[in-house]
Every structure is written in structure tokens, then in C-alpha cells.
Amino acid sequence: MNDRFLRALGRQPVDRTPVWIMRQAGRYLPEYRATRARAGSFVNLCKTPELACEVTLQPLARYPLDAAILFSDILTIPDAMGLGLSVEEGSGPRLAKPVRTRGAIEKLGVPDAETDLRYVMDAVRLIRRELHGKVPLIGFAGSPWTLACYMIEGEGSSSFARPKALALDDAATMHKLLDIVARSVAAYLAAQAAAGAQALMVFDTWGGLLAPDMFREFSLRYLAQIAQSLQIHNVARHVPLILFSKGANSHLEALADSGCAALGLDWTIALGDARMRVGNRVALQGNLDPAVLHASPDAIRGEVKRALDSFGPHPGHVFNLGHGITPDVDPEKLGVLIEAVHELSAR
Ligand code: 1CP
């Protein structure tokens, strides 16, 4: 097996820097759009393991990537809790039954990953089989704070004012929600690992919207709860955990101490500066601005070189963007980026 990705997460030497791309299976690929049309909807695509497997493998057929990521969404957990997920073409995800009161939150239960989310575990098992050991498979979930944002708001938002107001007005109720989501995420990730996921990633996409004290109380604390749960249940020893708290660079040291193996970074910090701050406690993943893929091939190669030089000749770097690839990117540009990582990082 190509184990560069797992070796880099373990901060072991590699022959070149491994690379995968957040949202590598997605709307910028015409073959993804075709399969999605065949599925009828995004949710059907996620819930049909054969189709989820097909789109997971699509970017690997095009590019020499070093990891596959399960095709799914972070909102599978709220959906399994009964909130009713739909994703319309062109707009974002929507939950039919958001939870906004203490009463609604007290009725929520932890979904059983193997039954309520069986389609995800079936997809993981099928993808592992179809990968034939070519590259490792990443499983993932949303962070408790990020999931709570959608569960309360019912859809995406630029400010997530409702969840913030609940946290400020009734912290006890917010903690009830975050605790049940954290226990759900930990069980879901452990089940993905048992089904065959070889690394796990938690997306705390909206953690960076919080002021520092609120970040520690409502996001970091539950990220650490998940990391610790995976350690206690002996998952973390074999299956490394990557935490990605977007916009939370002021908390890197605390995130590195949470019990994870690696931190995902957005593009607002230089890799070298981040490495200086966390030392070699964790591996780092990232972190080009996705907008770089709109620039010329020469500029893309220049930015790849800048990121590799910034990290330096140490073990423990996984190349990636600093957030997901956007639907308007020309797939050839991603090829340029991946080729540049291969060429410029060869030891
Ligand atoms: O129309 C479509 O086809 C739907 C677009 C889409 C896709 C391709 C959505 C709806 N989700 C996904 C897949 C997805 N989502 C993956 C697949 C694996 C891969 O990386 O290739 C992953 C990891 C996610 C995770 C996810 N979903 C996050 C965290 C990562 C991030 O980008 O910040 C978040 C915040 C979501 C919510 C969500 N689901 C879909 C969209 C468009 C969004 C985000 C934006 C919003 O709130 O409107």
C-alpha cells in the first residue's frame, strides 16, 4: 500500500510529501455531477453505498492522490437524529426540523452508528474493498460546535447568531446539545474505524467564528472529549485523528494538546510559523488558499513551493488546501498542483 499519508501523520520520514484535497470528490468534477444526477439528489448519493463509493474513487482515477476520503456529509448525524436533511442544487444543506428549545434538545438521542447510519458504514466497507489497498481511506465527521450551528440554525449562515445567542443566554442547554453531539460523533468515528477507515478527520468549520473564551468552552472542550474518547476506546492508537478548526489559529497550541495526531490548517498562517508553535507534538495538514487554483500554472507551482519551503525538511506534513476545493475550479489546475507537490517535495 501507498502509506505516505499514514507515515506523515505519524511524523515518520517519507519519499515525498503526501497530498490529498478537501472536497476532492465534488462539483468541480464533471463525472461527479453526472453521478449526482443519476442519484437524483445529494442525499440519495450519500445514502447509496455503491454511488458513494463510485464518487469517492473518481478523483483517484484522475490524479495520483495519496488518500481517499469517504464521500458523505457532516450532516448525516443530525439527519440520523431525525432533523431531516436535504441539499438542494445550487444552495446549501437544510434541516427540516431545527432544534431551538431546551425541550427539543432533551428529546435528542445518540444514533446507533451501525443501524441508524448503516449506509455510511456500508460505504466505508465497500470503498475499502474497491480501493484494493491502493491508498488509505479517511473517515470524517463534523465537530460538535459546527453540527450544533446547523442543528439550531437549520441551514448555513455567515454569522450563526442563533447558536451563539443560545450559548450566551442558556449555556447549560447548549452544553446538553454539545455533549450529546460529541458522544454521537465519537461513536460514529469509532464505527467508521471499525468498518475500515484508516484515519479520521473532524471538521470544525465554524469554530473560528467564536471569540476565544467561547471557542474554549463550546468548541475545543468537545473536540478534546472526542479525541479522548477515541483514545480510551483504543481507536486512536491505530487510526490517527486530524482536527481542522478553521479560523482558529490563535488556539493551535491548545488544539495540539487535545490528543489528536494532526492539525488541519487554513491559509491564514504560514506552515513554518504553525510548526514553530506546536513543535513536533502533531503533524500538520494544509494549507494553500483554494483561490490559488484560479491562478496560472506558474503561480500555482510557486505557491506549492512556498508552502513546502515554509514547512521545511521535517517529517509530519500532509499537503492539502486550507479549505475545500470550490466548484468553479478547472480540474486541470488541480493536476498542476498535485504534480508540483510530487516534483518539488521529492527527497
Ligand atoms: O450539490 C451537491 O452536490 C452538494 C455539495 C456537497 C458536497 C459535494 C455537500 C453539501 N456536501 C458535499 C460532500 C462533503 N461534505 C464531503 C465529501 C468528501 C470530500 O471531501 O471529497 C465532506 C468532507 C463534507 C464536509 C462538510 N459538509 C463540511 C465540512 C468541511 C468544509 O468544507 O468546511 C461542511 C461545513 C458541510 C456542510 C455542507 N454540506 C454541503 C455543503 C455545500 C456544505 C457547506 C456549506 C454550507 O453551509 O452551505
CSV table of C-alpha atoms and ligand atoms in Angstrom, one decimal:
chain,number,residue,atom,x,y,z
A,1,MET,CA,0.0,0.0,0.0
A,2,ASN,CA,1.0,3.6,-0.5
A,3,ASP,CA,1.3,4.6,3.1
A,4,ARG,CA,2.9,8.0,2.7
A,5,PHE,CA,-0.2,9.7,4.2
A,6,LEU,CA,-0.2,7.5,7.3
A,7,ARG,CA,3.5,7.8,7.7
A,8,ALA,CA,3.4,11.6,7.5
A,9,LEU,CA,0.5,11.6,10.1
A,10,GLY,CA,2.8,9.5,12.4
A,11,ARG,CA,5.6,12.1,11.7
A,12,GLN,CA,7.8,9.4,10.1
A,13,PRO,CA,10.1,10.1,7.0
A,14,VAL,CA,8.5,9.8,3.5
A,15,ASP,CA,10.0,9.8,0.0
A,16,ARG,CA,7.8,12.8,-0.9
A,17,THR,CA,5.1,14.9,0.8
A,18,PRO,CA,1.7,13.1,0.6
A,19,VAL,CA,-1.2,15.1,-0.9
A,20,TRP,CA,-5.0,14.9,-0.9
A,21,ILE,CA,-7.5,17.6,-1.3
A,22,MET,CA,-10.5,18.6,0.9
A,23,ARG,CA,-13.7,18.1,-1.2
A,24,GLN,CA,-11.6,16.2,-3.8
A,25,ALA,CA,-14.8,14.3,-4.9
A,26,GLY,CA,-17.2,17.2,-5.7
A,27,ARG,CA,-18.9,19.5,-8.1
A,28,TYR,CA,-15.7,20.7,-9.9
A,29,LEU,CA,-15.6,17.2,-11.5
A,30,PRO,CA,-18.0,16.6,-14.4
A,31,GLU,CA,-18.1,12.8,-13.6
A,32,TYR,CA,-19.3,13.8,-10.0
A,33,ARG,CA,-22.1,15.9,-11.4
A,34,ALA,CA,-23.1,13.0,-13.7
A,35,THR,CA,-23.3,10.5,-10.8
A,36,ARG,CA,-25.2,13.0,-8.7
A,37,ALA,CA,-27.7,13.5,-11.5
A,38,ARG,CA,-28.1,9.7,-11.7
A,39,ALA,CA,-28.7,9.5,-7.9
A,40,GLY,CA,-31.4,12.2,-8.2
A,41,SER,CA,-30.2,14.1,-5.2
A,42,PHE,CA,-27.2,14.7,-3.0
A,43,VAL,CA,-28.8,12.9,-0.1
A,44,ASN,CA,-29.6,9.8,-2.2
A,45,LEU,CA,-26.0,9.9,-3.4
A,46,CYS,CA,-24.8,9.7,0.2
A,47,LYS,CA,-27.3,7.1,1.2
A,48,THR,CA,-26.5,4.7,-1.7
A,49,PRO,CA,-23.2,3.0,-0.8
A,50,GLU,CA,-22.4,1.9,-4.4
A,51,LEU,CA,-22.8,5.5,-5.7
A,52,ALA,CA,-20.9,7.0,-2.7
A,53,CYS,CA,-18.1,4.5,-3.4
A,54,GLU,CA,-18.1,5.5,-7.1
A,55,VAL,CA,-17.7,9.2,-6.4
A,56,THR,CA,-15.1,8.6,-3.7
A,57,LEU,CA,-12.9,6.8,-6.3
A,58,GLN,CA,-13.4,9.4,-9.1
A,59,PRO,CA,-10.7,11.8,-8.1
A,60,LEU,CA,-8.3,8.9,-7.6
A,61,ALA,CA,-8.8,7.8,-11.2
A,62,ARG,CA,-7.8,11.3,-12.4
A,63,TYR,CA,-5.0,12.2,-10.0
A,64,PRO,CA,-2.1,10.4,-8.2
A,65,LEU,CA,-3.6,11.3,-4.7
A,66,ASP,CA,-2.2,9.7,-1.5
A,67,ALA,CA,-5.5,9.3,0.3
A,68,ALA,CA,-9.2,8.7,-0.4
A,69,ILE,CA,-11.9,10.4,1.7
A,70,LEU,CA,-15.3,8.8,2.3
A,71,PHE,CA,-18.0,10.6,0.3
A,72,SER,CA,-20.6,11.7,2.7
A,73,ASP,CA,-21.5,14.9,4.6
A,74,ILE,CA,-21.1,16.1,8.2
A,75,LEU,CA,-24.9,16.4,8.5
A,76,THR,CA,-25.6,12.6,8.4
A,77,ILE,CA,-25.6,12.7,12.3
A,78,PRO,CA,-28.4,15.4,12.6
A,79,ASP,CA,-30.3,13.5,9.9
A,80,ALA,CA,-30.0,10.3,11.9
A,81,MET,CA,-31.2,12.2,15.0
A,82,GLY,CA,-34.4,12.9,13.0
A,83,LEU,CA,-33.8,16.5,11.9
A,84,GLY,CA,-34.4,15.7,8.2
A,85,LEU,CA,-31.5,16.6,5.8
A,86,SER,CA,-31.9,17.9,2.3
A,87,VAL,CA,-29.4,19.6,0.0
A,88,GLU,CA,-30.8,21.5,-3.0
A,89,GLU,CA,-28.8,22.1,-6.2
A,90,GLY,CA,-27.1,25.4,-6.0
A,91,SER,CA,-27.9,26.1,-2.4
A,92,GLY,CA,-26.5,24.6,0.8
A,93,PRO,CA,-27.8,21.9,3.2
A,94,ARG,CA,-31.1,22.4,5.1
A,95,LEU,CA,-32.5,20.7,8.1
A,96,ALA,CA,-36.4,20.4,8.2
A,97,LYS,CA,-36.6,20.3,12.0
A,98,PRO,CA,-34.0,22.5,13.6
A,99,VAL,CA,-33.8,22.3,17.4
A,100,ARG,CA,-34.1,25.7,19.2
A,101,THR,CA,-35.6,24.9,22.6
A,102,ARG,CA,-34.5,23.0,25.7
A,103,GLY,CA,-37.4,20.6,25.2
A,104,ALA,CA,-36.4,19.8,21.6
A,105,ILE,CA,-32.7,19.3,22.7
A,106,GLU,CA,-33.7,17.0,25.6
A,107,LYS,CA,-35.5,14.7,23.2
A,108,LEU,CA,-32.4,14.0,21.1
A,109,GLY,CA,-30.7,10.6,21.4
A,110,VAL,CA,-27.3,9.3,20.3
A,111,PRO,CA,-27.8,7.5,16.9
A,112,ASP,CA,-26.6,3.9,16.7
A,113,ALA,CA,-23.9,4.1,14.1
A,114,GLU,CA,-24.2,0.5,12.8
A,115,THR,CA,-28.0,0.7,12.4
A,116,ASP,CA,-29.1,4.3,12.0
A,117,LEU,CA,-26.1,5.2,9.9
A,118,ARG,CA,-25.6,1.8,8.4
A,119,TYR,CA,-25.4,3.3,4.8
A,120,VAL,CA,-22.2,5.1,5.9
A,121,MET,CA,-20.6,2.0,7.4
A,122,ASP,CA,-21.6,0.0,4.2
A,123,ALA,CA,-20.0,2.7,2.1
A,124,VAL,CA,-16.8,2.6,4.2
A,125,ARG,CA,-16.6,-1.3,3.8
A,126,LEU,CA,-17.3,-1.1,0.1
A,127,ILE,CA,-14.8,1.6,-0.6
A,128,ARG,CA,-12.1,-0.3,1.3
A,129,ARG,CA,-12.8,-3.3,-0.8
A,130,GLU,CA,-12.7,-1.3,-4.1
A,131,LEU,CA,-9.5,0.5,-3.1
A,132,HIS,CA,-7.6,-2.8,-3.1
A,133,GLY,CA,-5.2,-1.2,-0.6
A,134,LYS,CA,-4.1,1.4,-3.2
A,135,VAL,CA,-4.3,4.3,-0.7
A,136,PRO,CA,-5.7,4.7,2.8
A,137,LEU,CA,-9.3,5.8,3.4
A,138,ILE,CA,-10.2,8.8,5.6
A,139,GLY,CA,-13.4,8.8,7.6
A,140,PHE,CA,-14.8,12.0,9.0
A,141,ALA,CA,-17.5,13.8,11.0
A,142,GLY,CA,-18.4,17.4,11.9
A,143,SER,CA,-17.3,18.9,15.2
A,144,PRO,CA,-20.0,19.3,17.9
A,145,TRP,CA,-20.0,23.1,17.6
A,146,THR,CA,-20.2,23.0,13.8
A,147,LEU,CA,-23.0,20.5,13.9
A,148,ALA,CA,-24.8,22.4,16.6
A,149,CYS,CA,-24.7,25.5,14.4
A,150,TYR,CA,-26.6,23.7,11.6
A,151,MET,CA,-28.9,21.9,14.1
A,152,ILE,CA,-30.0,25.2,15.6
A,153,GLU,CA,-29.9,27.5,12.5
A,154,GLY,CA,-31.4,24.8,10.2
A,155,GLU,CA,-29.1,25.9,7.4
A,156,GLY,CA,-25.8,27.6,6.6
A,157,SER,CA,-25.3,31.2,7.8
A,158,SER,CA,-22.5,33.7,7.7
A,159,SER,CA,-22.8,34.6,11.4
A,160,PHE,CA,-24.6,31.7,13.2
A,161,ALA,CA,-26.1,34.3,15.5
A,162,ARG,CA,-28.8,31.8,16.9
A,163,PRO,CA,-26.4,29.2,18.2
A,164,LYS,CA,-24.2,32.0,19.7
A,165,ALA,CA,-27.2,33.6,21.4
A,166,LEU,CA,-28.2,30.2,22.9
A,167,ALA,CA,-24.7,29.6,24.2
A,168,LEU,CA,-24.7,33.1,25.8
A,169,ASP,CA,-28.3,33.0,27.2
A,170,ASP,CA,-28.6,29.4,28.3
A,171,ALA,CA,-25.1,27.8,28.4
A,172,ALA,CA,-26.5,24.7,30.2
A,173,THR,CA,-28.8,23.9,27.3
A,174,MET,CA,-26.0,24.4,24.8
A,175,HIS,CA,-23.8,22.1,26.7
A,176,LYS,CA,-26.5,19.5,26.8
A,177,LEU,CA,-26.7,19.7,23.0
A,178,LEU,CA,-22.9,19.7,22.5
A,179,ASP,CA,-22.4,16.7,24.8
A,180,ILE,CA,-25.0,14.6,23.0
A,181,VAL,CA,-23.5,15.5,19.7
A,182,ALA,CA,-19.9,14.8,20.9
A,183,ARG,CA,-20.9,11.4,22.1
A,184,SER,CA,-22.6,10.8,18.8
A,185,VAL,CA,-19.6,11.9,16.8
A,186,ALA,CA,-17.2,9.8,18.9
A,187,ALA,CA,-19.3,6.6,18.4
A,188,TYR,CA,-19.7,7.4,14.7
A,189,LEU,CA,-16.0,7.8,14.1
A,190,ALA,CA,-15.2,4.7,16.1
A,191,ALA,CA,-17.7,2.8,13.9
A,192,GLN,CA,-16.1,4.2,10.8
A,193,ALA,CA,-12.7,3.0,12.0
A,194,ALA,CA,-14.2,-0.5,12.8
A,195,ALA,CA,-15.7,-0.6,9.3
A,196,GLY,CA,-12.2,0.1,7.8
A,197,ALA,CA,-11.4,3.9,7.9
A,198,GLN,CA,-7.7,4.2,8.4
A,199,ALA,CA,-7.6,7.9,9.5
A,200,LEU,CA,-10.3,10.1,10.9
A,201,MET,CA,-10.9,13.8,10.4
A,202,VAL,CA,-13.1,16.2,12.4
A,203,PHE,CA,-14.3,19.4,10.5
A,204,ASP,CA,-14.8,22.3,12.9
A,205,THR,CA,-15.6,24.6,10.1
A,206,TRP,CA,-17.3,27.2,12.2
A,207,GLY,CA,-15.1,27.1,15.3
A,208,GLY,CA,-13.3,30.2,14.2
A,209,LEU,CA,-16.5,32.2,14.4
A,210,LEU,CA,-16.2,32.1,18.2
A,211,ALA,CA,-14.5,34.6,20.5
A,212,PRO,CA,-11.5,33.0,22.4
A,213,ASP,CA,-13.3,32.2,25.7
A,214,MET,CA,-16.3,30.8,23.8
A,215,PHE,CA,-14.1,28.8,21.5
A,216,ARG,CA,-12.5,27.0,24.5
A,217,GLU,CA,-15.9,26.5,26.2
A,218,PHE,CA,-18.1,25.5,23.3
A,219,SER,CA,-15.7,24.0,20.6
A,220,LEU,CA,-12.3,23.0,21.9
A,221,ARG,CA,-13.7,21.2,25.0
A,222,TYR,CA,-15.8,18.9,22.8
A,223,LEU,CA,-13.0,18.3,20.3
A,224,ALA,CA,-10.9,17.1,23.2
A,225,GLN,CA,-13.8,15.0,24.5
A,226,ILE,CA,-13.9,13.2,21.1
A,227,ALA,CA,-10.1,12.8,20.9
A,228,GLN,CA,-10.0,11.3,24.5
A,229,SER,CA,-12.9,9.0,23.8
A,230,LEU,CA,-11.1,7.6,20.7
A,231,GLN,CA,-8.0,7.1,22.9
A,232,ILE,CA,-10.0,5.4,25.7
A,233,HIS,CA,-11.6,3.1,23.2
A,234,ASN,CA,-8.3,2.2,21.7
A,235,VAL,CA,-9.1,3.6,18.3
A,236,ALA,CA,-6.6,6.4,18.2
A,237,ARG,CA,-3.6,4.0,18.6
A,238,HIS,CA,-4.2,2.6,15.1
A,239,VAL,CA,-6.3,5.3,13.4
A,240,PRO,CA,-4.9,8.8,13.6
A,241,LEU,CA,-7.2,11.7,14.2
A,242,ILE,CA,-6.9,15.0,12.3
A,243,LEU,CA,-8.6,18.1,13.8
A,244,PHE,CA,-9.4,21.0,11.5
A,245,SER,CA,-10.7,24.1,13.3
A,246,LYS,CA,-11.0,26.7,10.5
A,247,GLY,CA,-10.1,30.2,11.6
A,248,ALA,CA,-8.9,29.1,15.0
A,249,ASN,CA,-5.1,29.7,14.6
A,250,SER,CA,-4.9,31.6,17.9
A,251,HIS,CA,-5.7,28.2,19.6
A,252,LEU,CA,-3.1,26.0,17.8
A,253,GLU,CA,-1.2,25.0,21.0
A,254,ALA,CA,-4.4,24.0,22.8
A,255,LEU,CA,-5.6,22.1,19.8
A,256,ALA,CA,-2.3,20.3,19.6
A,257,ASP,CA,-2.7,19.2,23.2
A,258,SER,CA,-6.2,17.8,22.7
A,259,GLY,CA,-5.0,14.3,22.0
A,260,CYS,CA,-5.1,14.4,18.1
A,261,ALA,CA,-2.4,13.2,15.8
A,262,ALA,CA,-2.5,16.1,13.4
A,263,LEU,CA,-4.0,19.6,12.8
A,264,GLY,CA,-5.5,20.8,9.6
A,265,LEU,CA,-4.6,24.4,8.9
A,266,ASP,CA,-6.3,27.2,6.9
A,267,TRP,CA,-4.2,29.5,4.8
A,268,THR,CA,-4.1,32.4,7.2
A,269,ILE,CA,-1.0,31.1,8.9
A,270,ALA,CA,2.4,30.1,7.4
A,271,LEU,CA,3.1,26.4,7.9
A,272,GLY,CA,6.5,27.2,9.3
A,273,ASP,CA,5.0,29.5,11.9
A,274,ALA,CA,2.4,26.9,12.9
A,275,ARG,CA,5.2,24.3,13.2
A,276,MET,CA,7.2,26.5,15.4
A,277,ARG,CA,4.2,26.9,17.7
A,278,VAL,CA,3.2,23.2,18.0
A,279,GLY,CA,6.8,21.7,17.7
A,280,ASN,CA,6.6,18.1,16.8
A,281,ARG,CA,3.7,17.2,19.0
A,282,VAL,CA,1.4,16.8,16.0
A,283,ALA,CA,1.6,16.5,12.2
A,284,LEU,CA,0.3,19.4,10.1
A,285,GLN,CA,-2.1,19.3,7.1
A,286,GLY,CA,-2.6,22.1,4.6
A,287,ASN,CA,-2.7,24.8,3.7
A,288,LEU,CA,-3.0,26.6,0.3
A,289,ASP,CA,-5.7,29.1,-0.2
A,290,PRO,CA,-8.2,27.3,-2.5
A,291,ALA,CA,-8.3,30.5,-4.7
A,292,VAL,CA,-4.7,29.7,-5.8
A,293,LEU,CA,-6.3,27.2,-8.2
A,294,HIS,CA,-7.7,30.2,-10.2
A,295,ALA,CA,-4.2,31.5,-10.8
A,296,SER,CA,-1.8,30.4,-13.6
A,297,PRO,CA,0.1,27.1,-13.5
A,298,ASP,CA,3.3,29.1,-12.7
A,299,ALA,CA,1.7,30.8,-9.8
A,300,ILE,CA,0.3,27.5,-8.5
A,301,ARG,CA,3.7,25.9,-8.6
A,302,GLY,CA,5.2,29.0,-6.9
A,303,GLU,CA,2.6,28.7,-4.1
A,304,VAL,CA,3.3,25.0,-3.7
A,305,LYS,CA,7.0,25.7,-3.4
A,306,ARG,CA,6.3,28.4,-0.8
A,307,ALA,CA,4.3,26.1,1.4
A,308,LEU,CA,6.8,23.2,1.2
A,309,ASP,CA,9.7,25.6,2.0
A,310,SER,CA,7.8,27.1,4.8
A,311,PHE,CA,7.2,23.7,6.4
A,312,GLY,CA,10.8,22.8,5.8
A,313,PRO,CA,12.6,19.4,5.5
A,314,HIS,CA,10.9,17.8,8.6
A,315,PRO,CA,8.7,14.8,8.8
A,316,GLY,CA,5.0,15.4,9.5
A,317,HIS,CA,3.5,17.3,6.6
A,318,VAL,CA,0.4,16.3,4.6
A,319,PHE,CA,-0.2,18.7,1.7
A,320,ASN,CA,-3.7,20.0,1.2
A,321,LEU,CA,-5.7,23.1,0.6
A,322,GLY,CA,-6.7,25.3,3.6
A,323,HIS,CA,-10.4,24.6,2.9
A,324,GLY,CA,-12.4,22.7,0.3
A,325,ILE,CA,-11.8,23.0,-3.5
A,326,THR,CA,-14.6,25.2,-4.9
A,327,PRO,CA,-17.0,24.0,-7.7
A,328,ASP,CA,-15.7,26.6,-10.2
A,329,VAL,CA,-12.1,25.2,-10.4
A,330,ASP,CA,-10.8,23.8,-13.7
A,331,PRO,CA,-9.8,20.2,-12.9
A,332,GLU,CA,-6.6,20.6,-14.9
A,333,LYS,CA,-5.4,23.2,-12.4
A,334,LEU,CA,-5.7,20.6,-9.6
A,335,GLY,CA,-3.5,18.3,-11.7
A,336,VAL,CA,-0.9,21.1,-11.9
A,337,LEU,CA,-0.9,21.5,-8.1
A,338,ILE,CA,-0.6,17.7,-7.4
A,339,GLU,CA,2.2,17.3,-9.9
A,340,ALA,CA,4.1,20.3,-8.3
A,341,VAL,CA,3.8,18.6,-4.9
A,342,HIS,CA,5.3,15.4,-6.3
A,343,GLU,CA,8.2,17.2,-8.1
A,344,LEU,CA,9.1,19.8,-5.5
A,345,SER,CA,8.9,17.6,-2.4
A,346,ALA,CA,10.8,14.6,-3.7
A,347,ARG,CA,13.6,13.7,-1.2
B,1,1CP,O1,-24.9,19.8,-4.7
B,1,1CP,C1,-24.0,18.9,-4.2
B,1,1CP,O2,-23.6,18.0,-4.9
B,1,1CP,C2,-23.8,19.1,-2.8
B,1,1CP,C3,-22.5,19.7,-2.4
B,1,1CP,C4,-21.9,18.9,-1.3
B,1,1CP,C5,-20.8,18.0,-1.4
B,1,1CP,C6,-20.0,17.6,-2.6
B,1,1CP,C7,-22.3,19.0,0.1
B,1,1CP,C8,-23.4,19.8,0.7
B,1,1CP,N1,-21.5,18.1,0.8
B,1,1CP,C9,-20.6,17.5,0.0
B,1,1CP,C10,-19.6,16.5,0.3
B,1,1CP,C11,-18.8,16.7,1.5
B,1,1CP,N2,-19.1,17.5,2.6
B,1,1CP,C12,-17.6,16.0,1.8
B,1,1CP,C13,-17.1,14.9,0.9
B,1,1CP,C14,-15.8,14.3,0.8
B,1,1CP,C15,-14.7,15.1,0.2
B,1,1CP,O3,-14.0,15.9,0.8
B,1,1CP,O4,-14.4,14.9,-1.0
B,1,1CP,C16,-17.1,16.4,3.1
B,1,1CP,C17,-15.8,16.1,3.8
B,1,1CP,C18,-18.1,17.4,3.5
B,1,1CP,C19,-18.0,18.0,4.9
B,1,1CP,C20,-18.8,19.2,5.1
B,1,1CP,N3,-20.1,19.4,4.8
B,1,1CP,C21,-18.4,20.3,5.9
B,1,1CP,C22,-17.0,20.4,6.5
B,1,1CP,C23,-16.0,20.8,5.5
B,1,1CP,C24,-16.0,22.1,4.9
B,1,1CP,O5,-16.0,22.2,3.7
B,1,1CP,O6,-16.0,23.1,5.7
B,1,1CP,C25,-19.4,21.2,6.0
B,1,1CP,C26,-19.4,22.6,6.6
B,1,1CP,C27,-20.5,20.7,5.3
B,1,1CP,C28,-21.9,21.2,5.2
B,1,1CP,C29,-22.3,21.3,3.8
B,1,1CP,N4,-22.8,20.3,3.0
B,1,1CP,C30,-22.9,20.7,1.7
B,1,1CP,C31,-22.4,22.0,1.6
B,1,1CP,C32,-22.4,22.8,0.3
B,1,1CP,C33,-22.0,22.4,2.9
B,1,1CP,C34,-21.2,23.6,3.3
B,1,1CP,C35,-21.7,25.0,3.0
B,1,1CP,C36,-23.0,25.5,3.7
B,1,1CP,O7,-23.1,25.5,4.9
B,1,1CP,O8,-23.8,25.9,2.9
